XYZ file of C-alpha atoms in Angstrom:
562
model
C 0.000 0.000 0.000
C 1.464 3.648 -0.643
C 1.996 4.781 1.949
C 1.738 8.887 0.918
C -1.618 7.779 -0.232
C -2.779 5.635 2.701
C -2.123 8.238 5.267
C -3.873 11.241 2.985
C -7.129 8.799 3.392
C -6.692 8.148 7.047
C -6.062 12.248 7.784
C -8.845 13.330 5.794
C -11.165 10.837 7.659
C -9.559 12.293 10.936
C -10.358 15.644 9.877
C -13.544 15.215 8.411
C -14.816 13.791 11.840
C -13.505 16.043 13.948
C -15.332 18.496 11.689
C -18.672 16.615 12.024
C -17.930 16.237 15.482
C -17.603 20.122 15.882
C -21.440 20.367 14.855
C -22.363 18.496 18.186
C -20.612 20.472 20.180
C -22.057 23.108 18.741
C -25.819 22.059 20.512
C -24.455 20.041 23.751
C -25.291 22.211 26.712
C -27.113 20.356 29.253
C -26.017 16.714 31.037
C -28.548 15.222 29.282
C -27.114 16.224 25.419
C -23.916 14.391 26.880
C -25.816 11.517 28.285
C -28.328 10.469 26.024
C -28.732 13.549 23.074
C -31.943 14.934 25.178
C -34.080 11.906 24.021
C -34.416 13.584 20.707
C -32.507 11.555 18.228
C -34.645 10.516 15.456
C -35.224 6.932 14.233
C -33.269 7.513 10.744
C -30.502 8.887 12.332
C -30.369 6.863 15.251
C -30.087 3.935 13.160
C -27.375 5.675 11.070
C -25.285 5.732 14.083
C -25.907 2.302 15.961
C -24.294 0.953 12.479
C -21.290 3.272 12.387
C -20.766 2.436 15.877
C -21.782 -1.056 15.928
C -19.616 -2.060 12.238
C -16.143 -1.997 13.899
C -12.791 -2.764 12.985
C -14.069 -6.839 13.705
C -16.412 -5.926 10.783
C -14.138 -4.232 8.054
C -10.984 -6.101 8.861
C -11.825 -8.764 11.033
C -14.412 -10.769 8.832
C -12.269 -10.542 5.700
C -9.498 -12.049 7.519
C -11.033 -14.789 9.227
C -12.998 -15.850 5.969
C -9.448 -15.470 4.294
C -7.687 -18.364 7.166
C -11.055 -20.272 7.527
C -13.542 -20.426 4.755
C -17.300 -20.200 4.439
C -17.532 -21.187 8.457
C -16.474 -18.122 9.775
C -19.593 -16.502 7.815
C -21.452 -17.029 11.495
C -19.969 -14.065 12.735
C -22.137 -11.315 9.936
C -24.991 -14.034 10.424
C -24.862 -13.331 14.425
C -24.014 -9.911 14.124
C -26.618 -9.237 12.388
C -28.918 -11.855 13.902
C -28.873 -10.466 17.115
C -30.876 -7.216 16.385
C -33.811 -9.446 15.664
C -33.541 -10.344 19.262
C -32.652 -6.757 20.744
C -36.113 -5.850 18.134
C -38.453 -8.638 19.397
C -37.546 -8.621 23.297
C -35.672 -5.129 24.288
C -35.451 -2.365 22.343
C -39.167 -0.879 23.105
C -39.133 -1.583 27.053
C -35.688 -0.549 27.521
C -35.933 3.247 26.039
C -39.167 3.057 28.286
C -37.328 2.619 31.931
C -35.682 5.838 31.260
C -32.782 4.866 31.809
C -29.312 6.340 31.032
C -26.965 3.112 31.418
C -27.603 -0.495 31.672
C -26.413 -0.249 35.552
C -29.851 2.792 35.689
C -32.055 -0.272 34.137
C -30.553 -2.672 36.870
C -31.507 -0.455 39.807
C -34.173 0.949 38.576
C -35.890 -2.518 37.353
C -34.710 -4.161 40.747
C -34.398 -1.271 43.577
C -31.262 -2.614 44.475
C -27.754 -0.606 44.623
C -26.021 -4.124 44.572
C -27.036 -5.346 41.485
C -26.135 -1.777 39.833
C -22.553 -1.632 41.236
C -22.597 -5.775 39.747
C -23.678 -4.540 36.498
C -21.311 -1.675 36.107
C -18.431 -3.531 36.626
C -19.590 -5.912 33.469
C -20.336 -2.735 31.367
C -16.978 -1.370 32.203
C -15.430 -5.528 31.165
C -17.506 -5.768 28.164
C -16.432 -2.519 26.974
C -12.685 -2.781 27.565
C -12.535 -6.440 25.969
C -14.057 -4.729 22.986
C -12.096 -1.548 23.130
C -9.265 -3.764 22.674
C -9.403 -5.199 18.871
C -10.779 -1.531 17.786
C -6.863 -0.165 18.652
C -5.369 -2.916 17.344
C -7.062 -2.184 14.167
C -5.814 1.190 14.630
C -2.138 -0.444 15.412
C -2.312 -2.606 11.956
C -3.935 0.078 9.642
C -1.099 2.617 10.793
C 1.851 -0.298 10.879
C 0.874 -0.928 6.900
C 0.537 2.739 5.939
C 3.863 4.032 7.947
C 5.807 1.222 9.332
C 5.055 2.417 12.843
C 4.834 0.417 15.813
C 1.391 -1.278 16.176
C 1.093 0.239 19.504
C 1.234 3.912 18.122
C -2.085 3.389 16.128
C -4.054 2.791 19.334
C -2.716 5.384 20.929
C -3.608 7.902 18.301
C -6.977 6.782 18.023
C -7.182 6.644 21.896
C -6.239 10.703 21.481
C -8.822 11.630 18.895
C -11.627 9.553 21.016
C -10.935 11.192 24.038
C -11.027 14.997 22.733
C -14.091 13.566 20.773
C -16.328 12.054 23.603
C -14.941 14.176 26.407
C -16.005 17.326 24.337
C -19.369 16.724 22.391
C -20.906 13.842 24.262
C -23.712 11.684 23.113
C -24.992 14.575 20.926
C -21.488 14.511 18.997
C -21.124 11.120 18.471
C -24.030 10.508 16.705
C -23.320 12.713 14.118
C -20.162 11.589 14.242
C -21.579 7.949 13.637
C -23.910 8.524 11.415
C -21.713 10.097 9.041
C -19.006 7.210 9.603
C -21.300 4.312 8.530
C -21.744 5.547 5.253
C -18.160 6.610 4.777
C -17.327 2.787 5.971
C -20.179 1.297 3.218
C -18.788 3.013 0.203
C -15.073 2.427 1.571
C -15.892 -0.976 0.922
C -18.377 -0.806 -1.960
C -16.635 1.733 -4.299
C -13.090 -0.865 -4.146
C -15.163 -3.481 -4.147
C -16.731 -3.134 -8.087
C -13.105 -2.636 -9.481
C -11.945 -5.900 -7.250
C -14.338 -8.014 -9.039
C -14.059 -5.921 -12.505
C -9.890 -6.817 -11.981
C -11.210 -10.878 -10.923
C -13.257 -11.348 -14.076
C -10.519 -10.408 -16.526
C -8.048 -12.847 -14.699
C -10.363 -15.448 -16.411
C -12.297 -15.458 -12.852
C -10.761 -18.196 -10.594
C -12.622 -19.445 -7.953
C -10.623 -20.120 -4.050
C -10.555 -23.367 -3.252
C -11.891 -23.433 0.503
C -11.723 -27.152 0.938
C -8.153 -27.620 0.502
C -4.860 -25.756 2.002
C -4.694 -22.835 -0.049
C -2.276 -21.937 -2.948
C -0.321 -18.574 -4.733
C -2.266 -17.832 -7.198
C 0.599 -15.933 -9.025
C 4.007 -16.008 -8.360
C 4.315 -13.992 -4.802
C 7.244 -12.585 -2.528
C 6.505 -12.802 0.764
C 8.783 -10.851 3.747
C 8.453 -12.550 6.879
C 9.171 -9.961 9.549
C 9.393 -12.547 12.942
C 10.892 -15.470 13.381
C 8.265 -18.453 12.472
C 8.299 -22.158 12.565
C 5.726 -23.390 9.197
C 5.111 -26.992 8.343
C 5.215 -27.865 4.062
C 2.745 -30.649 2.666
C 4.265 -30.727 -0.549
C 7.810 -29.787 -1.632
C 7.755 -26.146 -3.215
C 11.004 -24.450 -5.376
C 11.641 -20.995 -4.081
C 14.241 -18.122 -3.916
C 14.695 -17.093 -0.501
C 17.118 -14.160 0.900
C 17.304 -14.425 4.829
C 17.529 -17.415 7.024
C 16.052 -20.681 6.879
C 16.461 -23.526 9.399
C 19.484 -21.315 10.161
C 21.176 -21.408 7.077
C 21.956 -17.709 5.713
C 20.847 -17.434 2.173
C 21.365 -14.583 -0.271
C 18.911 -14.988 -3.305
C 19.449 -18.613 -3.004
C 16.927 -20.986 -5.032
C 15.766 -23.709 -3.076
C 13.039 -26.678 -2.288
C 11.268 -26.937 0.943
C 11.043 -30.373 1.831
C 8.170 -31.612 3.258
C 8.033 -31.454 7.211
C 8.229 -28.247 9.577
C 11.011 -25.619 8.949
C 12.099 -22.705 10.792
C 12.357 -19.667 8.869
C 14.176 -16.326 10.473
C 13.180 -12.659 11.191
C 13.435 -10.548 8.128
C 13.529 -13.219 5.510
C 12.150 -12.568 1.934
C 10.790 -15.639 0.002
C 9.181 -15.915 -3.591
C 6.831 -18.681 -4.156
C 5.609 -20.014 -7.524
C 2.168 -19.832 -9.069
C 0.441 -23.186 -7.707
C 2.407 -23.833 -4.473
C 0.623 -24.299 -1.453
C 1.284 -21.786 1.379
C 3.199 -23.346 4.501
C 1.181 -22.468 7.230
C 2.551 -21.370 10.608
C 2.690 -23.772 13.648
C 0.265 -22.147 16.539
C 3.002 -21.331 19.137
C 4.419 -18.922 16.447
C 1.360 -17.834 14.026
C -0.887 -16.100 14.776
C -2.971 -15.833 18.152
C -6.114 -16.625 16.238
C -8.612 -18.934 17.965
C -10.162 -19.998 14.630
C -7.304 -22.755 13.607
C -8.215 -24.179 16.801
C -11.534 -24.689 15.831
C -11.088 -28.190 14.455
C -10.917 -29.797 17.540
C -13.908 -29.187 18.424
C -15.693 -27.450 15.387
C -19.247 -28.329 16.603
C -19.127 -27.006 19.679
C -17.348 -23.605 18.772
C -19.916 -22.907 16.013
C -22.488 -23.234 18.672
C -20.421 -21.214 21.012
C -20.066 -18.654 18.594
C -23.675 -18.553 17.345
C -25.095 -18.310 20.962
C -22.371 -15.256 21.797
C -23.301 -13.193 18.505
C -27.420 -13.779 18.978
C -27.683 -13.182 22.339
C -24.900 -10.464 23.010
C -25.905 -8.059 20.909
C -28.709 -6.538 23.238
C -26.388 -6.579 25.978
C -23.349 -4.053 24.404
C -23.175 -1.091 26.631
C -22.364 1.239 23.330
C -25.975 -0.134 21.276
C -28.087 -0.171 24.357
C -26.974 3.357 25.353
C -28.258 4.340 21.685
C -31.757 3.171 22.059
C -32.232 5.627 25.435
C -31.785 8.552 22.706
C -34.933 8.100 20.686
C -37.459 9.670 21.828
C -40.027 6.962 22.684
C -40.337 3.236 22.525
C -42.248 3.038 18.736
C -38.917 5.003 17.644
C -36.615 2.052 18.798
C -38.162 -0.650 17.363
C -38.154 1.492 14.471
C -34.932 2.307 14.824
C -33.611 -1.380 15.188
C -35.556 -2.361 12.082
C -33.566 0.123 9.809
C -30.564 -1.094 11.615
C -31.347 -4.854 9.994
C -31.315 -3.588 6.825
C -28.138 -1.333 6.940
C -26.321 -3.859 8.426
C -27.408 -6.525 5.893
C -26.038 -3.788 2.722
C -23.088 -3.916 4.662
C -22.411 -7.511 5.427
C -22.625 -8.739 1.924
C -19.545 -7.597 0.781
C -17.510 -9.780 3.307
C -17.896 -12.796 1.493
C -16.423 -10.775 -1.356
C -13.419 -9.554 0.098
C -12.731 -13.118 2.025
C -12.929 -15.041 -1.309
C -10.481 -12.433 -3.014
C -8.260 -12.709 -0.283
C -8.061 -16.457 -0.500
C -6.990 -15.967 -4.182
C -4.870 -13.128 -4.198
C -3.354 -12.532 -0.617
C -2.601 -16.159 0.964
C 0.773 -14.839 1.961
C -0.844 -13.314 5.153
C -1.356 -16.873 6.103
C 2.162 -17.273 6.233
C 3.052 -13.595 7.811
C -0.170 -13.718 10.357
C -1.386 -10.614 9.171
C -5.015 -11.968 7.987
C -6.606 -9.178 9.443
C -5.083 -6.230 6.490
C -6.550 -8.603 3.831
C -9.300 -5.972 3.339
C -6.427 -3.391 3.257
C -4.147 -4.700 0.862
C -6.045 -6.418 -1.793
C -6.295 -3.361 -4.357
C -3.085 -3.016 -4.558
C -2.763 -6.193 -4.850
C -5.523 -6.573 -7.970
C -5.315 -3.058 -9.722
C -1.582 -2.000 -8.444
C -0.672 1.399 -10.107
C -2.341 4.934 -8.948
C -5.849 3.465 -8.976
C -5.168 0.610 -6.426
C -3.086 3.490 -4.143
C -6.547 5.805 -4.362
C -8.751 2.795 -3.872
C -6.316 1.358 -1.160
C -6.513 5.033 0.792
C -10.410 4.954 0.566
C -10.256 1.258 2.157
C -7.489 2.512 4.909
C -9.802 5.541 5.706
C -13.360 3.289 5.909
C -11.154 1.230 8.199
C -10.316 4.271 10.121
C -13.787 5.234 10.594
C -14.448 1.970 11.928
C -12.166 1.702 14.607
C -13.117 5.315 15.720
C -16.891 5.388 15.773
C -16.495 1.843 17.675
C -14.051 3.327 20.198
C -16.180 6.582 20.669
C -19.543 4.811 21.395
C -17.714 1.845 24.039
C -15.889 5.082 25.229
C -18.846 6.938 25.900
C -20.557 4.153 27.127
C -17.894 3.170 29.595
C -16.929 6.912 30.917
C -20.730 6.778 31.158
C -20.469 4.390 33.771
C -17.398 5.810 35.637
C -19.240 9.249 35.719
C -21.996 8.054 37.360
C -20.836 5.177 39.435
C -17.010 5.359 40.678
C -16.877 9.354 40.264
C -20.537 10.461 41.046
C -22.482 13.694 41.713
C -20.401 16.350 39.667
C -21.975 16.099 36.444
C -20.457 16.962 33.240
C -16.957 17.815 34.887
C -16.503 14.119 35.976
C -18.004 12.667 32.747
C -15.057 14.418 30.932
C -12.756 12.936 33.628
C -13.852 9.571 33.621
C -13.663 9.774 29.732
C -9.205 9.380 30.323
C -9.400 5.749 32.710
C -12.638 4.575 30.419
C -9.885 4.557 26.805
C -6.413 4.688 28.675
C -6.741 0.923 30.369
C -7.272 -0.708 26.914
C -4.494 1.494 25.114
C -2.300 -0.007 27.988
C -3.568 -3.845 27.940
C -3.338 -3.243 23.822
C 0.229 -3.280 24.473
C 0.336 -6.668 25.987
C -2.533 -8.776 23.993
C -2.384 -7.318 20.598
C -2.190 -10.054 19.221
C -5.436 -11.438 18.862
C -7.520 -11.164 15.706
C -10.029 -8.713 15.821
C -13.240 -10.528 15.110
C -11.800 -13.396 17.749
C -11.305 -10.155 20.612
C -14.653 -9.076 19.497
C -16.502 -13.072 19.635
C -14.753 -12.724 23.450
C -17.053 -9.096 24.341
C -19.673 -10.719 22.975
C -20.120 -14.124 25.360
C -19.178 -11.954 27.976
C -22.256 -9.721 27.467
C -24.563 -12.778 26.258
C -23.955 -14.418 29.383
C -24.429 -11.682 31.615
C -26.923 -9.048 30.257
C -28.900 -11.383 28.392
C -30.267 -13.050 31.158
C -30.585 -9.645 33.029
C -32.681 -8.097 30.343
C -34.529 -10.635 29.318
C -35.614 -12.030 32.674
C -36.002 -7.923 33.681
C -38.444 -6.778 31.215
C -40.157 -9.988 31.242
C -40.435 -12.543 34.053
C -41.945 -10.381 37.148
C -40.196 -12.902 39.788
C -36.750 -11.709 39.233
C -35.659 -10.628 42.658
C -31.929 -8.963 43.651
C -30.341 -11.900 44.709
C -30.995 -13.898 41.366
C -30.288 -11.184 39.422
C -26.785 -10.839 41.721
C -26.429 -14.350 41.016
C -26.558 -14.892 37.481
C -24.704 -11.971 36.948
C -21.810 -13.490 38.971
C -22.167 -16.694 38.039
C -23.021 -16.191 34.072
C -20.970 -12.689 33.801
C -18.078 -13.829 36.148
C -17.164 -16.809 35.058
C -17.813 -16.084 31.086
C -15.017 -12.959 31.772
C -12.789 -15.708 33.295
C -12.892 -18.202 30.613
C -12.470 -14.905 28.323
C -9.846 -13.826 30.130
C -8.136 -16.602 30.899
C -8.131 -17.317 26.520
C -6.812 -13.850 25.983
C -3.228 -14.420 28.064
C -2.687 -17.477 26.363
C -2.674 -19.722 29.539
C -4.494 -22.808 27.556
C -3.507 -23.530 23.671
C -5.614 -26.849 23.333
C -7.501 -29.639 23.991
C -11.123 -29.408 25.744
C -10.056 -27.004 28.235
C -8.861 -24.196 25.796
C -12.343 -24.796 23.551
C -14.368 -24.500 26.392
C -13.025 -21.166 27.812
C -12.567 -19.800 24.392
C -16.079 -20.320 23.553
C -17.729 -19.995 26.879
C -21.485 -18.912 25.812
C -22.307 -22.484 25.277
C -22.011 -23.484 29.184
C -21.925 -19.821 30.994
C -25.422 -18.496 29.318
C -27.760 -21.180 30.776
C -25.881 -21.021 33.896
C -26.715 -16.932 33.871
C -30.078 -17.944 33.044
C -30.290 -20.766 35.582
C -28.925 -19.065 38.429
C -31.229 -15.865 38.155
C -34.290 -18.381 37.776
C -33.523 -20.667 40.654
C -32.639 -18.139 42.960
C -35.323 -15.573 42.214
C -37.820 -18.550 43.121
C -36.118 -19.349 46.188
C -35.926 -15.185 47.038
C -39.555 -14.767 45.979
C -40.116 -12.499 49.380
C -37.203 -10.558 47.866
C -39.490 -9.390 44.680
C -39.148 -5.541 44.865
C -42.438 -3.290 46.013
C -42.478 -1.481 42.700
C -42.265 -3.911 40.292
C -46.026 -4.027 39.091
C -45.223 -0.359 38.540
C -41.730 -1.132 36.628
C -43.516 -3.391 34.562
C -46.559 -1.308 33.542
C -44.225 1.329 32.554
C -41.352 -1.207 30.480
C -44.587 -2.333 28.257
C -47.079 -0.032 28.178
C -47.259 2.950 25.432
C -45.665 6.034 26.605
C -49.081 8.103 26.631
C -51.107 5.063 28.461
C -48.457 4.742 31.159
């Protein structure tokens, strides 16, 4: 990617939202404009925004990439993504703008009377919106790494920058214009590239990727591999290689990899021949992907990631704080049912970009860097000064994406802060907790970057499935919930879900039935959310609070009638 080019797309996006951003401020006076826009956002441009902010860099990049290492499997994630607004439509979205609520914590107190179960909930808002803070910078990190050559680290911290004087500035009424305007930047970042991809495909006769075997260089391809990496070959392959290989220096050397594992050095070019499989890295030096993993125990981790993509959805701090800005509960289903259709437009170019990838940029296989598939495949089908322009409209949709993502969780978790750890001075300590609510995951960034978006992303989302799924559901719903059940399956579903999540993230299991069950917790640590709430709740049923015929009238009754 050119670089000149690359960073002239990612400035101008900068720019252009900090300009957009500007017209917020313009209007945000009171602490309700920073909290929740006044109430007065309208369904259109309500649902503009949940997409900008809900398409993140696990979207744009993440997808692509996956689709690129796994094949047609990895098309659950758009299916769940966008499966779980039907949910959030059918079950939430109405009676949840209806408690009045600012935060998910407000809905927990206010649904259950109970400070406990608020100060439970918070900390899981706060969780679920750091683990997902975390794959937005490292977006940021990769995107900046291809344009510049800059430390992955730096990218994160710029975008941590911009998001603070964003958020901490305009509020809720910013970032919605600031959204809105960044989901259709992100849409024709994708589908402008997109028609001269294909156009560039069909007059290469049109191959198609093969996703049922190892796949292969479909042209003759140099690849540099920056870190040391051990790969395993499954068919002997002629190359030229300049580096090191099984620690032999070579210098434009023409060899053949034998079949077996080899170990091949940092900073070691190698050119491959049309038709030759691409070695693939060994886990313990690949990449940190969960998704090759997957073959243990396939079954089980579709499931696990179907049931974390349906049901988390309605439990994402930065979507369920954009439903308390329309102005009534007809405006949020209304809302969520433009958001289906927006988010479908957007989700069926992935399969695109995924089965280009597989054709044209196996390589990042080899290098680990699935996730800039998206990124570099015009240059690597048009080349010249078209790919550079089309490549700096891709770098600055991807831009967007990690920015309105990382202003809405930042929002969402200063939100949070404000009113919970640092309460009772308004504005002044929104715009202070707006620097802990970004800085942690810039720091943690640092130290588990390496994790595929869309994988960081499938971790937020068991987290929340497990947790606020129950919560809400059981909430708006079941009249018997009581404090302690609700306390319950928050700790039990919530807790141990941000264990197993946890515990995945540092690496401390790598296989076997152990590592597949805490990498795809939802499975097992949703019906125990579910199941502890229930169980308890009927064995607390003196515990139901005095209000909650009231509560309940107003969660599902009209506005006017209530």
């Amino acid at each position: 990617m050119n670089q000149t080019y690359g960073m002239a797309g990612v400035s101008a996006v900068v720019l252009a939202t900090a300009l957009v951003g500007a017209l917020g401020l313009r209007i945000s006076r009171t602490t309700s404009d920073f909290y929740v826009a006044s109430r007065t956002v309208a369904p259109r441009l309500n649902a503009f925004a949940v997409s900008g902010e809900y398409l993140s860099a696990a979207s744009f990049l993440g997808i692509a990439g996956l689709l690129l290492a796994q094949g047609v499997d990895m098309l659950w994630f758009p299916i769940g993504y966008t499966a779980g607004f039907l949910v959030l439509l059918a079950f939430v979205a109405a009676p949840l703008r209806r408690s009045g609520a600012y935060t998910l914590p407000d809905f927990a107190e206010a649904r259950l009377e109970s400070r406990a179960v608020r100060r439970i909930a918070g900390v899981l808002v706060v969780g679920v919106g750091w683990l997902y803070l975390l794959p937005q910078l490292r977006g940021a990190g990769l995107t900046l790494r291809l344009l510049t050559g800059a430390p992955g680290w730096l990218g994160g911290l710029v975008v941590a920058v911009v998001v603070t004087a964003a958020v901490a500035a305009g509020g809720m009424r910013s970032i919605t214009f600031v959204q809105a305007f960044q989901y259709w930047l992100k849409l024709t970042a994708l589908l402008v590239p997109v028609v001269f991809l294909l156009a560039a495909w069909h007059a290469d006769r049109a191959p198609l990727p093969a996703w049922d075997e190892r796949p292969v260089f479909h042209r003759s391809t140099e690849v540099r591999v920056d870190r040391p990496v051990n790969v395993t070959v499954e068919e002997p392959v002629r190359i030229t290689a300049t580096g090191s290989i099984d620690g032999h220096p070579l210098r434009g050397a023409k060899l053949t990899l034998t079949e077996g594992r080899h170990h091949i050095g940092a900073h070691t070019g190698l050119r491959f021949p049309p038709g030759a499989q691409v070695p693939l890295p060994d886990r313990e030096t690949g990449s940190a992907s969960l998704a090759p993993r997957r073959g243990e125990h396939g079954l089980y981790a579709t499931y696990g990631l179907i049931l974390a993509t349906f049901l988390g959805t309605m439990g994402l701090p930065h979507v369920v704080v954009r439903f308390y800005t329309n102005p009534d509960g007809r405006a949020a289903r209304r809302t969520t049912v433009i958001v289906l259709g927006l988010l479908g437009a957007f989700y069926l170019l992935m399969p695109l970009y995924g089965s280009l990838a597989r054709l044209y940029a196996p390589d990042l296989l080899l290098t680990g860097d699935t996730d800039a598939a998206v990124l570099m495949l015009p240059q690597r089908l048009i080349g010249g000064v078209g790919g550079d322009l089309l490549g700096a409209l891709v770098a600055g949709g991807a831009c967007a994406a990690f920015l309105s993502t990382a202003s809405g969780l930042t929002m969402s978790v200063a939100g949070v802060l404000a009113q919970d750890v640092l309460p009772a001075l308004g504005l002044r300590h929104f715009r202070l907790a707006v620097v802990p609510a970004i800085a942690v995951p810039t720091a943690a960034g640092t130290v588990v970057g390496g994790l595929p978006v869309a994988d960081a992303v499938g971790l937020a989302f068991a987290v929340s499935a497990s947790s606020f799924c129950p919560l809400l559901i059981l909430g708006i719903w079941w009249r018997g919930l009581t404090p302690p059940g609700a306390i319950a399956g928050l700790l039990l579903g919530g807790g141990s879900a941000l264990t197993a999540v946890t515990t995945t993230i540092t690496g401390s299991t790598s296989s076997g039935w152990t590592h597949t069950l805490l990498a795809w917790p939802a499975v097992w640590s949703v019906p125990v959310g579910f199941t502890a709430m229930i169980l308890v709740s009927l064995a607390t049923r003196h515990r139901v609070p005095a209000g909650t015929a009231a509560t309940m009238a107003r969660l599902h009754l009209p506005e006017g009638r209530a």
